Short mmCIF file of C-alpha atoms in Angstrom, two decimals:
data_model
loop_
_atom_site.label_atom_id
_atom_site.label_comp_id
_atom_site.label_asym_id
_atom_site.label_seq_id
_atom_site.Cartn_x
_atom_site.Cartn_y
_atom_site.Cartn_z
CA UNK A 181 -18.27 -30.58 20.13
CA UNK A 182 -17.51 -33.50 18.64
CA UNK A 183 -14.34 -35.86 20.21
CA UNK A 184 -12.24 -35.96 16.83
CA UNK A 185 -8.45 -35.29 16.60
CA UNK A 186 -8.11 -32.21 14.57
CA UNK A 187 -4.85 -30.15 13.44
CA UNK A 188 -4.44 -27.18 11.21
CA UNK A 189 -2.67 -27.96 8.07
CA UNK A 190 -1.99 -24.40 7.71
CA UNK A 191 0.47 -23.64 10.83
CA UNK A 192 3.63 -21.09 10.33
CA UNK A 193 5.83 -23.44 9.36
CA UNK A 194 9.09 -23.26 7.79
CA UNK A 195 7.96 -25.64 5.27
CA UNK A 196 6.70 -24.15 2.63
CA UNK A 197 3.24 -25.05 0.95
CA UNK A 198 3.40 -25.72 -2.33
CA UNK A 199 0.96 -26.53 -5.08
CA UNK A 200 0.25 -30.24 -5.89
CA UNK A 201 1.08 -29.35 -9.80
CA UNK A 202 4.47 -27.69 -8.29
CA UNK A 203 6.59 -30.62 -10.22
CA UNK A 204 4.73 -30.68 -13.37
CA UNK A 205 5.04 -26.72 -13.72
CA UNK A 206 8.72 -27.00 -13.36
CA UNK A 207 9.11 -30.11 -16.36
CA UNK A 208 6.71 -28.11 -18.89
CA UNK A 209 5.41 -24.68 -19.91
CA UNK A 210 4.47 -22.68 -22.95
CA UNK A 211 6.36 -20.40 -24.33
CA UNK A 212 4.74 -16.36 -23.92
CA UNK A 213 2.98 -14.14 -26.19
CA UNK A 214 1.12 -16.67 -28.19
CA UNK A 215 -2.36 -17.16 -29.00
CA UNK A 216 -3.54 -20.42 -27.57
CA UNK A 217 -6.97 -22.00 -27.81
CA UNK A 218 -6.98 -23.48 -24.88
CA UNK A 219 -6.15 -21.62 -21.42
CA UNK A 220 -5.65 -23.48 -17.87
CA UNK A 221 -4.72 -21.24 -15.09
CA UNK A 222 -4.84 -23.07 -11.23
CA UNK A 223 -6.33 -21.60 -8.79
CA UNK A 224 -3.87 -23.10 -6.26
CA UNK A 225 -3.89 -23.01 -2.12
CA UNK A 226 -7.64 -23.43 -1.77
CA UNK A 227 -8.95 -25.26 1.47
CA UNK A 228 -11.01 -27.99 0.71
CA UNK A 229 -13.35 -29.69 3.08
CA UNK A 230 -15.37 -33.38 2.48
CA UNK A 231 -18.37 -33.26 4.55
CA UNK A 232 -20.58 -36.54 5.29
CA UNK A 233 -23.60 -37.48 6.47
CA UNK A 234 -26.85 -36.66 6.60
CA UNK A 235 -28.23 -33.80 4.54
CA UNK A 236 -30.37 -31.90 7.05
CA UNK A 237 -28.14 -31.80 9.61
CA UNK A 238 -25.56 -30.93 7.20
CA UNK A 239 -27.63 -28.79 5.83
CA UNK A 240 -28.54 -26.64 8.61
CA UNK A 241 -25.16 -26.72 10.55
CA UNK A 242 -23.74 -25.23 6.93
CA UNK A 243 -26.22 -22.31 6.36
CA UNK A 244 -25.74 -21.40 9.79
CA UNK A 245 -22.12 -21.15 9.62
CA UNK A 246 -21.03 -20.73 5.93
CA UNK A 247 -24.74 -18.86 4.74
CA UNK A 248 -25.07 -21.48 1.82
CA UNK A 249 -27.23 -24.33 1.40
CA UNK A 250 -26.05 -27.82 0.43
CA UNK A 251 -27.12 -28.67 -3.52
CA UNK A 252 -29.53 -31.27 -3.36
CA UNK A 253 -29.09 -32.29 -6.75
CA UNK A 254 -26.39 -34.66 -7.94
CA UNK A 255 -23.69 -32.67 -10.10
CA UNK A 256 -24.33 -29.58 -8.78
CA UNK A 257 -22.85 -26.67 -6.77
CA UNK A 258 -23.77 -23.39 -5.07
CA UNK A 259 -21.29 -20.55 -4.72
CA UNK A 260 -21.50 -17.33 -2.69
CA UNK A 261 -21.81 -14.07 -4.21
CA UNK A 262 -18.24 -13.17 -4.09
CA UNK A 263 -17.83 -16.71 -5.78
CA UNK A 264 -14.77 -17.31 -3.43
CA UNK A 265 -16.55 -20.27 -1.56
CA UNK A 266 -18.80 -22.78 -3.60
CA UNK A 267 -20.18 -26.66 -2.14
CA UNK A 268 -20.60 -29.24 -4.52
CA UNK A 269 -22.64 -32.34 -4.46
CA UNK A 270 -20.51 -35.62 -4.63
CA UNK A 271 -23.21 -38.15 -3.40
CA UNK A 272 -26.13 -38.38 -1.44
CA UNK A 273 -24.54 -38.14 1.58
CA UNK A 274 -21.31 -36.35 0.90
CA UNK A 275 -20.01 -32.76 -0.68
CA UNK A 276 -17.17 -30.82 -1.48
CA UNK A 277 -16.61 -27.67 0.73
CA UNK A 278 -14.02 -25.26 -1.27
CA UNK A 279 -13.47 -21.91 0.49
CA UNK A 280 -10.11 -19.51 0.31
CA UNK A 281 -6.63 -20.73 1.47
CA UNK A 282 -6.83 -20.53 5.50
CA UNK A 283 -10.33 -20.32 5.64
CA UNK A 284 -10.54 -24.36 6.01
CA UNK A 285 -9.69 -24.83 9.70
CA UNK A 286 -11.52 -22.39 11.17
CA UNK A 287 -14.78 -23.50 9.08
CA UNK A 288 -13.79 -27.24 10.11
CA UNK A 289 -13.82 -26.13 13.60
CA UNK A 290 -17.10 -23.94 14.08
CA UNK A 291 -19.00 -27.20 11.70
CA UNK A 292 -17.54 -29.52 14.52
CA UNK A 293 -18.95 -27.30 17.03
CA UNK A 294 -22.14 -26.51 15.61
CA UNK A 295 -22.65 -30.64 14.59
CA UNK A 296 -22.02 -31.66 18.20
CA UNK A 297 -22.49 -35.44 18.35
CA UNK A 298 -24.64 -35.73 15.52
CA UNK A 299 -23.25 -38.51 12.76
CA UNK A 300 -21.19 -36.85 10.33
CA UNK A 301 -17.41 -36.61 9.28
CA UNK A 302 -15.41 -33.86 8.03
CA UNK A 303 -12.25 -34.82 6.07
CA UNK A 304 -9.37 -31.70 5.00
CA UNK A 305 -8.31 -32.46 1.85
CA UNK A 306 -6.91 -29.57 1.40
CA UNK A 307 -3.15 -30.74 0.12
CA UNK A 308 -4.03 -32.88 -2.08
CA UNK A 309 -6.35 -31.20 -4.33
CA UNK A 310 -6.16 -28.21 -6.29
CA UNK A 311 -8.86 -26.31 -8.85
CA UNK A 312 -8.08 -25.48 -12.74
CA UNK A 313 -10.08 -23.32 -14.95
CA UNK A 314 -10.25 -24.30 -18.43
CA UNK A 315 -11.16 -21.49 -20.82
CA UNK A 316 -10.81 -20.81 -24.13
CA UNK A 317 -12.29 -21.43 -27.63
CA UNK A 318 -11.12 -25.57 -27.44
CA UNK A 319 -12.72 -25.73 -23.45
CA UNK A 320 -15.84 -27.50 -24.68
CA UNK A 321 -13.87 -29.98 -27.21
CA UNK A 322 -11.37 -30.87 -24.38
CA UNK A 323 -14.20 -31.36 -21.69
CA UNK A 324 -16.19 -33.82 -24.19
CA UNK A 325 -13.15 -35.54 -24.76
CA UNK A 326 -13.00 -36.89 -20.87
#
């Protein structure tokens, strides 16, 4: 295994977690039982995991340990069947692990092991991120407005 410092983000604390939209939800919200054209729910407390370096070593250390294989093409993702864990492509030499809340250390840690001392780095990003799904009859409109 690699010689990195590594800590779980996740430890029984008696600080709470919280979601990184937990200030905006408490300034706004719509009121109930309307119809709305547009629909954003969060899907909050994910882990998230930036892994770098090269893609066949990547590559294999992932498929052995998660069962997926790194996208090869830029701006794309794969997602297991359950949907519950997906890896997107970021760059050439860098993607986006998301897997369920918890699930992030222990991945981090059997990666390190399988990697050994090969060149790579694996970054939790876990509390600063979160994932919204847009839905809705106005999705497309707002996402060709960005």
């Amino acid at each position: 295994m690699s010689n990195a410092a590594t800590f779980d983000t996740r430890t029984d604390s008696a600080i709470p977690v919280e979601s990184p939209l937990t200030y905006s939800y408490r300034r706004s919200g719509a009121p109930g039982g309307q119809s709305y054209r547009l629909k954003l729910r969060e899907r909050a407390m994910l882990g998230h995991l930036i892994l770098r370096g090269g893609a066949i070593v990547l590559d294999e250390a992932v498929r052995e340990v998660l069962g997926l294989n790194l996208p090869g093409q830029p701006q794309t993702l794969v997602q297991d069947d359950s949907g519950e864990r997906s890896i997107q492509w970021l760059s050439p030499d860098e993607w986006l692990v998301i897997v369920p809340g918890g699930e992030e250390f222990p991945l981090e840690m059997a990666l390190r092991e399988r990697l050994g001392d090969a060149h790579y780095a694996i970054s939790d990003v876990s509390g600063g991120q979160t994932v919204l799904e847009i839905s809705g009859d106005a999705a497309r409109e707002l996402l060709m407005k960005t």
